[in-house]
């Protein structure tokens, strides 16, 4: 548990409230053309599921030469999307000049990106540019799992007089992660919520997953953990998107995803009645995590297989296996798991590892 406390007294509650159900913010990773923005917005509105439109105007890209956003000329397109749909608009700001333009064009909500939250100079510059303007701002978690840095970003804005704030959990960069683009750290997000209980906390499955097939399960997990909303990237032709093509989905696919989410009741009586459902959901979440872990472990096993192949080493290293087995049994007994059970589990995992390695060696 964290012991970090943040100042909460100047928080304006409920600025993002939509009748107790999770808010949905959707739109393209990047605003590309006027037609693309308008068509995306119109089709998102038609789903009846979306509460706010997002669009990236300035894009922080990993390498120069990649598409860095259309810039200020996209702001009138966002305004037009708002006019047509009646939905508020939100964009990412990373420096004072972005803030000035966003305010000039009447953008409703701003967000600070993960690459900006890591830099206190940048967050302070944004806070200073916003002094005296109580516009809502969502702060994405920094790229690295540092709760204090995330809370610090919120505090800089609070100190500049902003009261309508919130967080976005978009996952954390992790060199050993094999499945997610940015590994979700649910406990850290819960710690954010514990430190700032009055602030809405949104989940961004798109940047966590980096791929379409995982979006629904992450969105469900966020819903089960009582996040206040979701931010999901949506594009009319996802494969042709100028940025983050692999993780974007069409407005219609997004609607299906949202329709498929099981919403937990916030009604106390209902919760008591569905205690069994909740326990089953907990089990399902843990099973998902088990599968994720097993799959990550097998990916590492395959990498080891590749190493063995390159260096002409046998697959089975008896000493190493004895060591793993003994450690596993010991840890199991420390955690109230029978020797018989942990032995069967680790044997099954080991068998699968070997067959995955054989697969690599015989390729
Ligand atoms: C984005 O929302 O398009 C974006 C750049 O996200 P992040 O800051 O989470 O990487
Ligand atoms: Mn993106």
mmCIF file of C-alpha atoms and ligand atoms in Angstrom:
data_model
loop_
_atom_site.group_PDB
_atom_site.id
_atom_site.type_symbol
_atom_site.label_atom_id
_atom_site.label_comp_id
_atom_site.label_asym_id
_atom_site.label_seq_id
_atom_site.Cartn_x
_atom_site.Cartn_y
_atom_site.Cartn_z
ATOM 1 C CA UNK A 1 0.000 0.000 0.000
ATOM 2 C CA UNK A 2 1.132 3.492 -0.660
ATOM 3 C CA UNK A 3 1.560 6.048 2.055
ATOM 4 C CA UNK A 4 1.455 9.034 -0.227
ATOM 5 C CA UNK A 5 -1.181 11.559 0.529
ATOM 6 C CA UNK A 6 -2.390 14.257 -1.795
ATOM 7 C CA UNK A 7 -4.274 17.468 -1.235
ATOM 8 C CA UNK A 8 -7.929 16.856 -1.985
ATOM 9 C CA UNK A 9 -9.663 19.790 -0.372
ATOM 10 C CA UNK A 10 -10.087 21.873 -3.519
ATOM 11 C CA UNK A 11 -11.522 19.107 -5.629
ATOM 12 C CA UNK A 12 -14.724 19.695 -7.553
ATOM 13 C CA UNK A 13 -16.596 16.405 -7.311
ATOM 14 C CA UNK A 14 -18.711 14.928 -10.022
ATOM 15 C CA UNK A 15 -17.606 17.046 -12.969
ATOM 16 C CA UNK A 16 -17.561 13.864 -15.013
ATOM 17 C CA UNK A 17 -20.645 12.200 -13.580
ATOM 18 C CA UNK A 18 -23.076 10.504 -15.951
ATOM 19 C CA UNK A 19 -25.677 8.869 -13.692
ATOM 20 C CA UNK A 20 -23.297 6.477 -12.047
ATOM 21 C CA UNK A 21 -22.430 4.587 -15.216
ATOM 22 C CA UNK A 22 -18.918 4.651 -16.682
ATOM 23 C CA UNK A 23 -18.185 7.557 -19.031
ATOM 24 C CA UNK A 24 -17.032 6.709 -22.546
ATOM 25 C CA UNK A 25 -14.510 8.946 -24.274
ATOM 26 C CA UNK A 26 -13.795 7.830 -27.838
ATOM 27 C CA UNK A 27 -12.224 9.090 -31.014
ATOM 28 C CA UNK A 28 -9.195 8.633 -33.179
ATOM 29 C CA UNK A 29 -5.657 8.411 -31.871
ATOM 30 C CA UNK A 30 -4.839 11.230 -34.278
ATOM 31 C CA UNK A 31 -7.018 13.743 -36.031
ATOM 32 C CA UNK A 32 -5.957 13.177 -39.662
ATOM 33 C CA UNK A 33 -8.348 14.977 -41.986
ATOM 34 C CA UNK A 34 -11.584 16.912 -41.604
ATOM 35 C CA UNK A 35 -13.569 14.098 -43.271
ATOM 36 C CA UNK A 36 -12.014 11.431 -41.043
ATOM 37 C CA UNK A 37 -12.761 13.399 -37.852
ATOM 38 C CA UNK A 38 -16.340 14.246 -38.857
ATOM 39 C CA UNK A 39 -17.185 10.738 -40.011
ATOM 40 C CA UNK A 40 -15.659 9.165 -36.907
ATOM 41 C CA UNK A 41 -17.580 11.571 -34.687
ATOM 42 C CA UNK A 42 -20.873 11.036 -36.523
ATOM 43 C CA UNK A 43 -20.590 7.266 -36.365
ATOM 44 C CA UNK A 44 -19.531 7.356 -32.701
ATOM 45 C CA UNK A 45 -22.542 9.550 -31.902
ATOM 46 C CA UNK A 46 -24.805 7.116 -33.771
ATOM 47 C CA UNK A 47 -23.809 4.299 -31.420
ATOM 48 C CA UNK A 48 -25.503 6.170 -28.575
ATOM 49 C CA UNK A 49 -22.685 5.039 -26.264
ATOM 50 C CA UNK A 50 -20.207 7.892 -26.416
ATOM 51 C CA UNK A 51 -20.100 10.831 -23.995
ATOM 52 C CA UNK A 52 -17.061 12.726 -25.241
ATOM 53 C CA UNK A 53 -14.933 12.856 -28.389
ATOM 54 C CA UNK A 54 -11.165 12.582 -28.259
ATOM 55 C CA UNK A 55 -8.639 13.429 -30.947
ATOM 56 C CA UNK A 56 -4.866 13.811 -30.959
ATOM 57 C CA UNK A 57 -3.859 17.128 -32.532
ATOM 58 C CA UNK A 58 -0.166 17.054 -31.581
ATOM 59 C CA UNK A 59 1.295 13.552 -31.351
ATOM 60 C CA UNK A 60 4.303 12.638 -29.225
ATOM 61 C CA UNK A 61 5.980 10.058 -31.467
ATOM 62 C CA UNK A 62 8.852 7.808 -30.584
ATOM 63 C CA UNK A 63 11.007 8.731 -33.571
ATOM 64 C CA UNK A 64 11.216 11.884 -35.694
ATOM 65 C CA UNK A 65 9.764 11.596 -39.144
ATOM 66 C CA UNK A 66 6.692 9.718 -37.929
ATOM 67 C CA UNK A 67 3.341 11.508 -38.252
ATOM 68 C CA UNK A 68 3.383 14.175 -35.547
ATOM 69 C CA UNK A 69 -0.209 15.321 -35.799
ATOM 70 C CA UNK A 70 -1.955 17.860 -38.013
ATOM 71 C CA UNK A 71 -1.503 20.602 -35.423
ATOM 72 C CA UNK A 72 -3.725 23.646 -34.957
ATOM 73 C CA UNK A 73 -5.464 23.249 -38.301
ATOM 74 C CA UNK A 74 -7.284 20.226 -36.825
ATOM 75 C CA UNK A 75 -8.904 22.282 -34.059
ATOM 76 C CA UNK A 76 -11.736 23.678 -36.258
ATOM 77 C CA UNK A 77 -12.446 20.082 -37.357
ATOM 78 C CA UNK A 78 -12.857 19.077 -33.704
ATOM 79 C CA UNK A 79 -15.138 22.083 -33.176
ATOM 80 C CA UNK A 80 -17.211 21.012 -36.132
ATOM 81 C CA UNK A 81 -17.405 17.444 -34.783
ATOM 82 C CA UNK A 82 -18.747 18.894 -31.533
ATOM 83 C CA UNK A 83 -21.317 21.028 -33.374
ATOM 84 C CA UNK A 84 -22.616 18.083 -35.373
ATOM 85 C CA UNK A 85 -22.774 15.600 -32.488
ATOM 86 C CA UNK A 86 -23.375 17.832 -29.502
ATOM 87 C CA UNK A 87 -20.606 15.934 -27.700
ATOM 88 C CA UNK A 88 -17.837 17.718 -25.763
ATOM 89 C CA UNK A 89 -14.316 17.414 -27.155
ATOM 90 C CA UNK A 90 -11.007 16.593 -25.527
ATOM 91 C CA UNK A 91 -7.417 16.843 -26.811
ATOM 92 C CA UNK A 92 -3.922 16.226 -25.460
ATOM 93 C CA UNK A 93 -1.795 19.211 -24.482
ATOM 94 C CA UNK A 94 1.914 18.972 -23.822
ATOM 95 C CA UNK A 95 3.048 22.577 -23.545
ATOM 96 C CA UNK A 96 1.845 26.136 -22.996
ATOM 97 C CA UNK A 97 1.348 26.870 -26.694
ATOM 98 C CA UNK A 98 -0.982 23.848 -26.964
ATOM 99 C CA UNK A 99 -2.955 25.099 -23.961
ATOM 100 C CA UNK A 100 -3.339 28.556 -25.493
ATOM 101 C CA UNK A 101 -4.673 27.141 -28.757
ATOM 102 C CA UNK A 102 -6.970 24.685 -26.969
ATOM 103 C CA UNK A 103 -8.473 27.525 -24.942
ATOM 104 C CA UNK A 104 -8.766 29.748 -28.020
ATOM 105 C CA UNK A 105 -10.770 27.027 -29.784
ATOM 106 C CA UNK A 106 -12.939 26.313 -26.742
ATOM 107 C CA UNK A 107 -11.872 22.703 -26.230
ATOM 108 C CA UNK A 108 -13.988 21.320 -23.356
ATOM 109 C CA UNK A 109 -11.547 18.996 -21.587
ATOM 110 C CA UNK A 110 -7.761 18.657 -21.816
ATOM 111 C CA UNK A 111 -5.616 15.649 -21.110
ATOM 112 C CA UNK A 112 -1.932 15.378 -20.314
ATOM 113 C CA UNK A 113 -0.196 12.444 -22.001
ATOM 114 C CA UNK A 114 1.988 9.843 -20.336
ATOM 115 C CA UNK A 115 5.156 11.254 -21.895
ATOM 116 C CA UNK A 116 4.322 14.653 -20.448
ATOM 117 C CA UNK A 117 3.318 13.520 -16.943
ATOM 118 C CA UNK A 118 6.847 12.146 -16.460
ATOM 119 C CA UNK A 119 8.274 15.633 -16.779
ATOM 120 C CA UNK A 120 7.531 18.039 -13.915
ATOM 121 C CA UNK A 121 8.837 20.993 -15.962
ATOM 122 C CA UNK A 122 6.253 20.298 -18.662
ATOM 123 C CA UNK A 123 3.387 19.725 -16.239
ATOM 124 C CA UNK A 124 4.295 22.940 -14.426
ATOM 125 C CA UNK A 125 4.379 24.844 -17.711
ATOM 126 C CA UNK A 126 0.867 23.558 -18.484
ATOM 127 C CA UNK A 127 -0.356 24.377 -14.981
ATOM 128 C CA UNK A 128 1.019 27.919 -15.275
ATOM 129 C CA UNK A 129 -0.647 28.385 -18.667
ATOM 130 C CA UNK A 130 -3.960 27.264 -17.112
ATOM 131 C CA UNK A 131 -3.821 29.440 -13.997
ATOM 132 C CA UNK A 132 -7.201 31.087 -13.524
ATOM 133 C CA UNK A 133 -8.986 28.888 -16.095
ATOM 134 C CA UNK A 134 -10.932 26.093 -14.416
ATOM 135 C CA UNK A 135 -11.098 23.766 -17.403
ATOM 136 C CA UNK A 136 -11.279 20.007 -16.668
ATOM 137 C CA UNK A 137 -7.950 18.200 -17.097
ATOM 138 C CA UNK A 138 -7.302 14.452 -17.098
ATOM 139 C CA UNK A 139 -3.767 13.397 -16.214
ATOM 140 C CA UNK A 140 -2.507 10.145 -17.689
ATOM 141 C CA UNK A 141 -0.193 8.058 -15.553
ATOM 142 C CA UNK A 142 3.501 8.636 -16.252
ATOM 143 C CA UNK A 143 5.250 6.050 -18.444
ATOM 144 C CA UNK A 144 7.012 4.549 -15.430
ATOM 145 C CA UNK A 145 5.069 3.150 -12.457
ATOM 146 C CA UNK A 146 5.674 6.062 -10.095
ATOM 147 C CA UNK A 147 2.556 6.938 -8.118
ATOM 148 C CA UNK A 148 4.108 10.038 -6.544
ATOM 149 C CA UNK A 149 4.936 11.468 -9.967
ATOM 150 C CA UNK A 150 1.350 10.906 -11.130
ATOM 151 C CA UNK A 151 -0.078 12.507 -7.970
ATOM 152 C CA UNK A 152 2.484 15.288 -8.315
ATOM 153 C CA UNK A 153 1.056 16.145 -11.735
ATOM 154 C CA UNK A 154 -2.418 16.472 -10.206
ATOM 155 C CA UNK A 155 -1.057 18.597 -7.370
ATOM 156 C CA UNK A 156 0.660 21.027 -9.760
ATOM 157 C CA UNK A 157 -2.704 21.619 -11.445
ATOM 158 C CA UNK A 158 -4.507 21.938 -8.113
ATOM 159 C CA UNK A 159 -1.977 24.503 -6.973
ATOM 160 C CA UNK A 160 -2.721 26.513 -10.123
ATOM 161 C CA UNK A 161 -6.380 26.623 -9.010
ATOM 162 C CA UNK A 162 -7.845 23.874 -11.189
ATOM 163 C CA UNK A 163 -10.598 21.875 -9.506
ATOM 164 C CA UNK A 164 -12.003 19.606 -12.211
ATOM 165 C CA UNK A 165 -9.312 16.971 -12.418
ATOM 166 C CA UNK A 166 -9.069 13.253 -13.013
ATOM 167 C CA UNK A 167 -6.625 10.462 -13.807
ATOM 168 C CA UNK A 168 -6.245 8.071 -16.716
ATOM 169 C CA UNK A 169 -4.611 4.672 -16.211
ATOM 170 C CA UNK A 170 -2.961 3.837 -19.574
ATOM 171 C CA UNK A 171 -0.490 1.266 -18.322
ATOM 172 C CA UNK A 172 3.269 1.372 -17.811
ATOM 173 C CA UNK A 173 6.205 0.718 -20.060
ATOM 174 C CA UNK A 174 7.994 -2.497 -19.124
ATOM 175 C CA UNK A 175 10.847 -4.011 -21.089
ATOM 176 C CA UNK A 176 9.979 -7.599 -20.129
ATOM 177 C CA UNK A 177 6.271 -7.296 -20.964
ATOM 178 C CA UNK A 178 5.302 -9.632 -23.796
ATOM 179 C CA UNK A 179 1.584 -9.182 -24.150
ATOM 180 C CA UNK A 180 0.539 -5.648 -23.421
ATOM 181 C CA UNK A 181 1.934 -2.522 -25.033
ATOM 182 C CA UNK A 182 1.879 -0.901 -21.600
ATOM 183 C CA UNK A 183 1.410 -3.275 -18.693
ATOM 184 C CA UNK A 184 -1.603 -2.385 -16.562
ATOM 185 C CA UNK A 185 -0.753 -2.072 -12.893
ATOM 186 C CA UNK A 186 -4.161 -2.292 -11.315
ATOM 187 C CA UNK A 187 -2.891 -1.962 -7.770
ATOM 188 C CA UNK A 188 -1.143 1.298 -8.610
ATOM 189 C CA UNK A 189 -4.364 2.623 -10.134
ATOM 190 C CA UNK A 190 -6.221 1.583 -6.981
ATOM 191 C CA UNK A 191 -3.590 3.427 -4.940
ATOM 192 C CA UNK A 192 -4.233 6.541 -7.058
ATOM 193 C CA UNK A 193 -7.943 6.214 -6.258
ATOM 194 C CA UNK A 194 -7.192 5.713 -2.571
ATOM 195 C CA UNK A 195 -5.027 8.846 -2.466
ATOM 196 C CA UNK A 196 -7.564 10.905 -4.424
ATOM 197 C CA UNK A 197 -10.956 9.255 -3.838
ATOM 198 C CA UNK A 198 -12.940 12.206 -5.153
ATOM 199 C CA UNK A 199 -11.248 12.325 -8.537
ATOM 200 C CA UNK A 200 -12.658 10.347 -11.428
ATOM 201 C CA UNK A 201 -10.307 7.668 -12.702
ATOM 202 C CA UNK A 202 -10.592 6.588 -16.314
ATOM 203 C CA UNK A 203 -9.063 3.534 -17.953
ATOM 204 C CA UNK A 204 -7.451 3.615 -21.395
ATOM 205 C CA UNK A 205 -7.524 0.034 -22.718
ATOM 206 C CA UNK A 206 -6.194 1.174 -26.123
ATOM 207 C CA UNK A 207 -2.749 2.234 -24.904
ATOM 208 C CA UNK A 208 -2.602 -0.602 -22.367
ATOM 209 C CA UNK A 209 -3.286 -3.278 -25.003
ATOM 210 C CA UNK A 210 -1.730 -1.889 -28.178
ATOM 211 C CA UNK A 211 -3.828 -4.497 -30.024
ATOM 212 C CA UNK A 212 -7.518 -4.977 -30.660
ATOM 213 C CA UNK A 213 -8.062 -8.500 -29.368
ATOM 214 C CA UNK A 214 -7.308 -7.623 -25.748
ATOM 215 C CA UNK A 215 -9.409 -4.450 -25.500
ATOM 216 C CA UNK A 216 -12.618 -6.070 -24.272
ATOM 217 C CA UNK A 217 -11.026 -8.002 -21.423
ATOM 218 C CA UNK A 218 -9.133 -4.932 -20.170
ATOM 219 C CA UNK A 219 -12.264 -2.781 -20.446
ATOM 220 C CA UNK A 220 -14.169 -5.419 -18.454
ATOM 221 C CA UNK A 221 -11.497 -5.568 -15.809
ATOM 222 C CA UNK A 222 -11.548 -1.759 -15.459
ATOM 223 C CA UNK A 223 -15.335 -1.879 -15.195
ATOM 224 C CA UNK A 224 -15.145 -4.562 -12.517
ATOM 225 C CA UNK A 225 -12.665 -2.444 -10.593
ATOM 226 C CA UNK A 226 -15.135 0.427 -10.641
ATOM 227 C CA UNK A 227 -13.249 2.811 -12.890
ATOM 228 C CA UNK A 228 -15.324 5.906 -13.652
ATOM 229 C CA UNK A 229 -14.951 5.588 -17.386
ATOM 230 C CA UNK A 230 -13.069 4.393 -20.431
ATOM 231 C CA UNK A 231 -11.087 6.174 -23.115
ATOM 232 C CA UNK A 232 -10.924 4.037 -26.257
ATOM 233 C CA UNK A 233 -9.449 4.936 -29.624
ATOM 234 C CA UNK A 234 -11.761 4.577 -32.594
ATOM 235 C CA UNK A 235 -11.113 5.112 -36.295
ATOM 236 C CA UNK A 236 -13.273 4.700 -39.400
ATOM 237 C CA UNK A 237 -10.585 2.611 -41.135
ATOM 238 C CA UNK A 238 -8.365 1.405 -38.281
ATOM 239 C CA UNK A 239 -5.830 -0.416 -40.442
ATOM 240 C CA UNK A 240 -5.132 2.793 -42.323
ATOM 241 C CA UNK A 241 -4.770 4.989 -39.238
ATOM 242 C CA UNK A 242 -1.760 7.313 -39.302
ATOM 243 C CA UNK A 243 -0.879 6.356 -35.723
ATOM 244 C CA UNK A 244 -1.658 3.414 -33.419
ATOM 245 C CA UNK A 245 -3.331 1.442 -36.220
ATOM 246 C CA UNK A 246 -3.142 -1.912 -34.419
ATOM 247 C CA UNK A 247 -5.164 -0.820 -31.418
ATOM 248 C CA UNK A 248 -7.954 1.186 -33.031
ATOM 249 C CA UNK A 249 -11.457 -0.139 -33.722
ATOM 250 C CA UNK A 250 -14.361 1.175 -35.762
ATOM 251 C CA UNK A 251 -17.204 2.976 -33.969
ATOM 252 C CA UNK A 252 -19.463 -0.035 -34.584
ATOM 253 C CA UNK A 253 -16.958 -2.507 -33.108
ATOM 254 C CA UNK A 254 -16.607 -0.154 -30.155
ATOM 255 C CA UNK A 255 -20.376 -0.222 -29.660
ATOM 256 C CA UNK A 256 -20.301 -4.045 -29.627
ATOM 257 C CA UNK A 257 -17.494 -3.986 -27.097
ATOM 258 C CA UNK A 258 -19.443 -1.637 -24.817
ATOM 259 C CA UNK A 259 -22.629 -3.674 -25.208
ATOM 260 C CA UNK A 260 -20.685 -6.759 -24.175
ATOM 261 C CA UNK A 261 -19.460 -5.245 -20.902
ATOM 262 C CA UNK A 262 -21.070 -6.534 -17.745
ATOM 263 C CA UNK A 263 -21.759 -3.553 -15.514
ATOM 264 C CA UNK A 264 -21.623 -4.109 -11.801
ATOM 265 C CA UNK A 265 -24.497 -2.757 -9.821
ATOM 266 C CA UNK A 266 -23.699 0.027 -7.375
ATOM 267 C CA UNK A 267 -26.894 -0.710 -5.464
ATOM 268 C CA UNK A 268 -26.025 -2.214 -2.072
ATOM 269 C CA UNK A 269 -28.952 -4.632 -1.954
ATOM 270 C CA UNK A 270 -28.086 -5.758 -5.441
ATOM 271 C CA UNK A 271 -24.479 -6.323 -4.435
ATOM 272 C CA UNK A 272 -25.543 -8.524 -1.496
ATOM 273 C CA UNK A 273 -27.726 -10.590 -3.803
ATOM 274 C CA UNK A 274 -24.983 -10.975 -6.326
ATOM 275 C CA UNK A 275 -22.182 -11.774 -3.908
ATOM 276 C CA UNK A 276 -21.741 -15.140 -5.587
ATOM 277 C CA UNK A 277 -21.538 -13.419 -8.982
ATOM 278 C CA UNK A 278 -18.877 -11.110 -7.581
ATOM 279 C CA UNK A 279 -16.839 -13.988 -6.192
ATOM 280 C CA UNK A 280 -17.108 -15.728 -9.547
ATOM 281 C CA UNK A 281 -15.962 -12.568 -11.282
ATOM 282 C CA UNK A 282 -12.952 -12.437 -8.950
ATOM 283 C CA UNK A 283 -12.156 -16.022 -9.920
ATOM 284 C CA UNK A 284 -12.526 -15.164 -13.623
ATOM 285 C CA UNK A 285 -10.163 -12.202 -13.236
ATOM 286 C CA UNK A 286 -7.618 -14.393 -11.496
ATOM 287 C CA UNK A 287 -7.963 -17.039 -14.196
ATOM 288 C CA UNK A 288 -7.305 -14.343 -16.803
ATOM 289 C CA UNK A 289 -4.190 -13.363 -14.896
ATOM 290 C CA UNK A 290 -3.082 -16.995 -14.656
ATOM 291 C CA UNK A 291 -3.418 -17.398 -18.416
ATOM 292 C CA UNK A 292 -1.553 -14.148 -19.003
ATOM 293 C CA UNK A 293 1.248 -15.237 -16.677
ATOM 294 C CA UNK A 294 1.469 -18.723 -18.173
ATOM 295 C CA UNK A 295 1.559 -17.304 -21.652
ATOM 296 C CA UNK A 296 4.305 -14.814 -20.670
ATOM 297 C CA UNK A 297 6.257 -17.656 -19.083
ATOM 298 C CA UNK A 298 6.000 -19.739 -22.268
ATOM 299 C CA UNK A 299 7.211 -16.811 -24.338
ATOM 300 C CA UNK A 300 10.301 -16.597 -22.145
ATOM 301 C CA UNK A 301 10.716 -20.393 -22.460
ATOM 302 C CA UNK A 302 10.695 -20.021 -26.246
ATOM 303 C CA UNK A 303 13.352 -17.309 -25.998
ATOM 304 C CA UNK A 304 15.447 -19.678 -23.876
ATOM 305 C CA UNK A 305 14.822 -22.340 -26.539
ATOM 306 C CA UNK A 306 16.175 -19.984 -29.163
ATOM 307 C CA UNK A 307 19.260 -19.325 -27.035
ATOM 308 C CA UNK A 308 19.836 -23.048 -26.566
ATOM 309 C CA UNK A 309 19.461 -23.594 -30.279
ATOM 310 C CA UNK A 310 21.926 -20.817 -31.134
ATOM 311 C CA UNK A 311 24.434 -22.169 -28.604
ATOM 312 C CA UNK A 312 23.853 -25.880 -29.110
ATOM 313 C CA UNK A 313 22.717 -26.627 -25.568
ATOM 314 C CA UNK A 314 20.368 -29.500 -24.599
ATOM 315 C CA UNK A 315 16.835 -28.656 -23.657
ATOM 316 C CA UNK A 316 16.722 -30.445 -20.332
ATOM 317 C CA UNK A 317 19.175 -29.172 -17.751
ATOM 318 C CA UNK A 318 18.530 -31.541 -14.831
ATOM 319 C CA UNK A 319 20.091 -29.413 -12.115
ATOM 320 C CA UNK A 320 18.145 -26.362 -13.107
ATOM 321 C CA UNK A 321 14.913 -28.374 -13.128
ATOM 322 C CA UNK A 322 15.576 -29.874 -9.672
ATOM 323 C CA UNK A 323 16.179 -26.375 -8.357
ATOM 324 C CA UNK A 324 12.902 -25.053 -9.814
ATOM 325 C CA UNK A 325 10.937 -27.994 -8.437
ATOM 326 C CA UNK A 326 12.370 -27.681 -4.917
ATOM 327 C CA UNK A 327 11.789 -23.927 -4.817
ATOM 328 C CA UNK A 328 8.257 -24.326 -6.058
ATOM 329 C CA UNK A 329 7.357 -26.952 -3.467
ATOM 330 C CA UNK A 330 8.868 -24.862 -0.690
ATOM 331 C CA UNK A 331 7.043 -21.700 -1.744
ATOM 332 C CA UNK A 332 3.857 -23.690 -2.110
ATOM 333 C CA UNK A 333 4.029 -25.048 1.417
ATOM 334 C CA UNK A 334 4.723 -21.520 2.704
ATOM 335 C CA UNK A 335 1.476 -20.524 1.009
ATOM 336 C CA UNK A 336 -0.720 -23.376 2.263
ATOM 337 C CA UNK A 337 -0.612 -25.367 -0.971
ATOM 338 C CA UNK A 338 -0.058 -29.116 -0.754
ATOM 339 C CA UNK A 339 3.158 -30.638 -2.074
ATOM 340 C CA UNK A 340 1.169 -32.958 -4.317
ATOM 341 C CA UNK A 341 -0.727 -30.056 -5.911
ATOM 342 C CA UNK A 342 2.264 -27.784 -6.541
ATOM 343 C CA UNK A 343 4.269 -30.716 -7.888
ATOM 344 C CA UNK A 344 1.553 -31.528 -10.410
ATOM 345 C CA UNK A 345 1.233 -27.850 -11.424
ATOM 346 C CA UNK A 346 4.940 -27.262 -11.935
ATOM 347 C CA UNK A 347 5.320 -30.567 -13.790
ATOM 348 C CA UNK A 348 2.557 -29.582 -16.185
ATOM 349 C CA UNK A 349 4.139 -26.163 -16.725
ATOM 350 C CA UNK A 350 7.549 -27.718 -17.232
ATOM 351 C CA UNK A 351 6.181 -30.211 -19.790
ATOM 352 C CA UNK A 352 4.610 -27.403 -21.755
ATOM 353 C CA UNK A 353 7.860 -25.342 -21.562
ATOM 354 C CA UNK A 354 9.822 -28.270 -22.945
ATOM 355 C CA UNK A 355 7.436 -28.845 -25.782
ATOM 356 C CA UNK A 356 7.477 -25.126 -26.648
ATOM 357 C CA UNK A 357 11.291 -25.214 -26.629
ATOM 358 C CA UNK A 358 11.300 -28.335 -28.799
ATOM 359 C CA UNK A 359 9.114 -26.480 -31.198
ATOM 360 C CA UNK A 360 11.732 -23.700 -31.423
ATOM 361 C CA UNK A 361 14.656 -26.125 -31.686
ATOM 362 C CA UNK A 362 13.109 -28.158 -34.445
ATOM 363 C CA UNK A 363 12.088 -25.228 -36.568
HETATM 364 C C1 LIG B 1 -2.867 9.046 -26.935
HETATM 365 O O1 LIG B 1 -3.806 9.094 -26.138
HETATM 366 O O2 LIG B 1 -3.007 8.995 -28.160
HETATM 367 C C2 LIG B 1 -1.486 8.966 -26.397
HETATM 368 C C3 LIG B 1 -0.435 9.467 -27.026
HETATM 369 O O3 LIG B 1 -1.465 8.280 -25.253
HETATM 370 P P1 LIG B 1 -0.331 8.082 -24.125
HETATM 371 O O4 LIG B 1 0.013 9.444 -23.630
HETATM 372 O O5 LIG B 1 -1.079 7.259 -23.128
HETATM 373 O O6 LIG B 1 0.800 7.341 -24.754
HETATM 374 MN MN1 LIG B 2 -2.780 6.664 -29.536
#
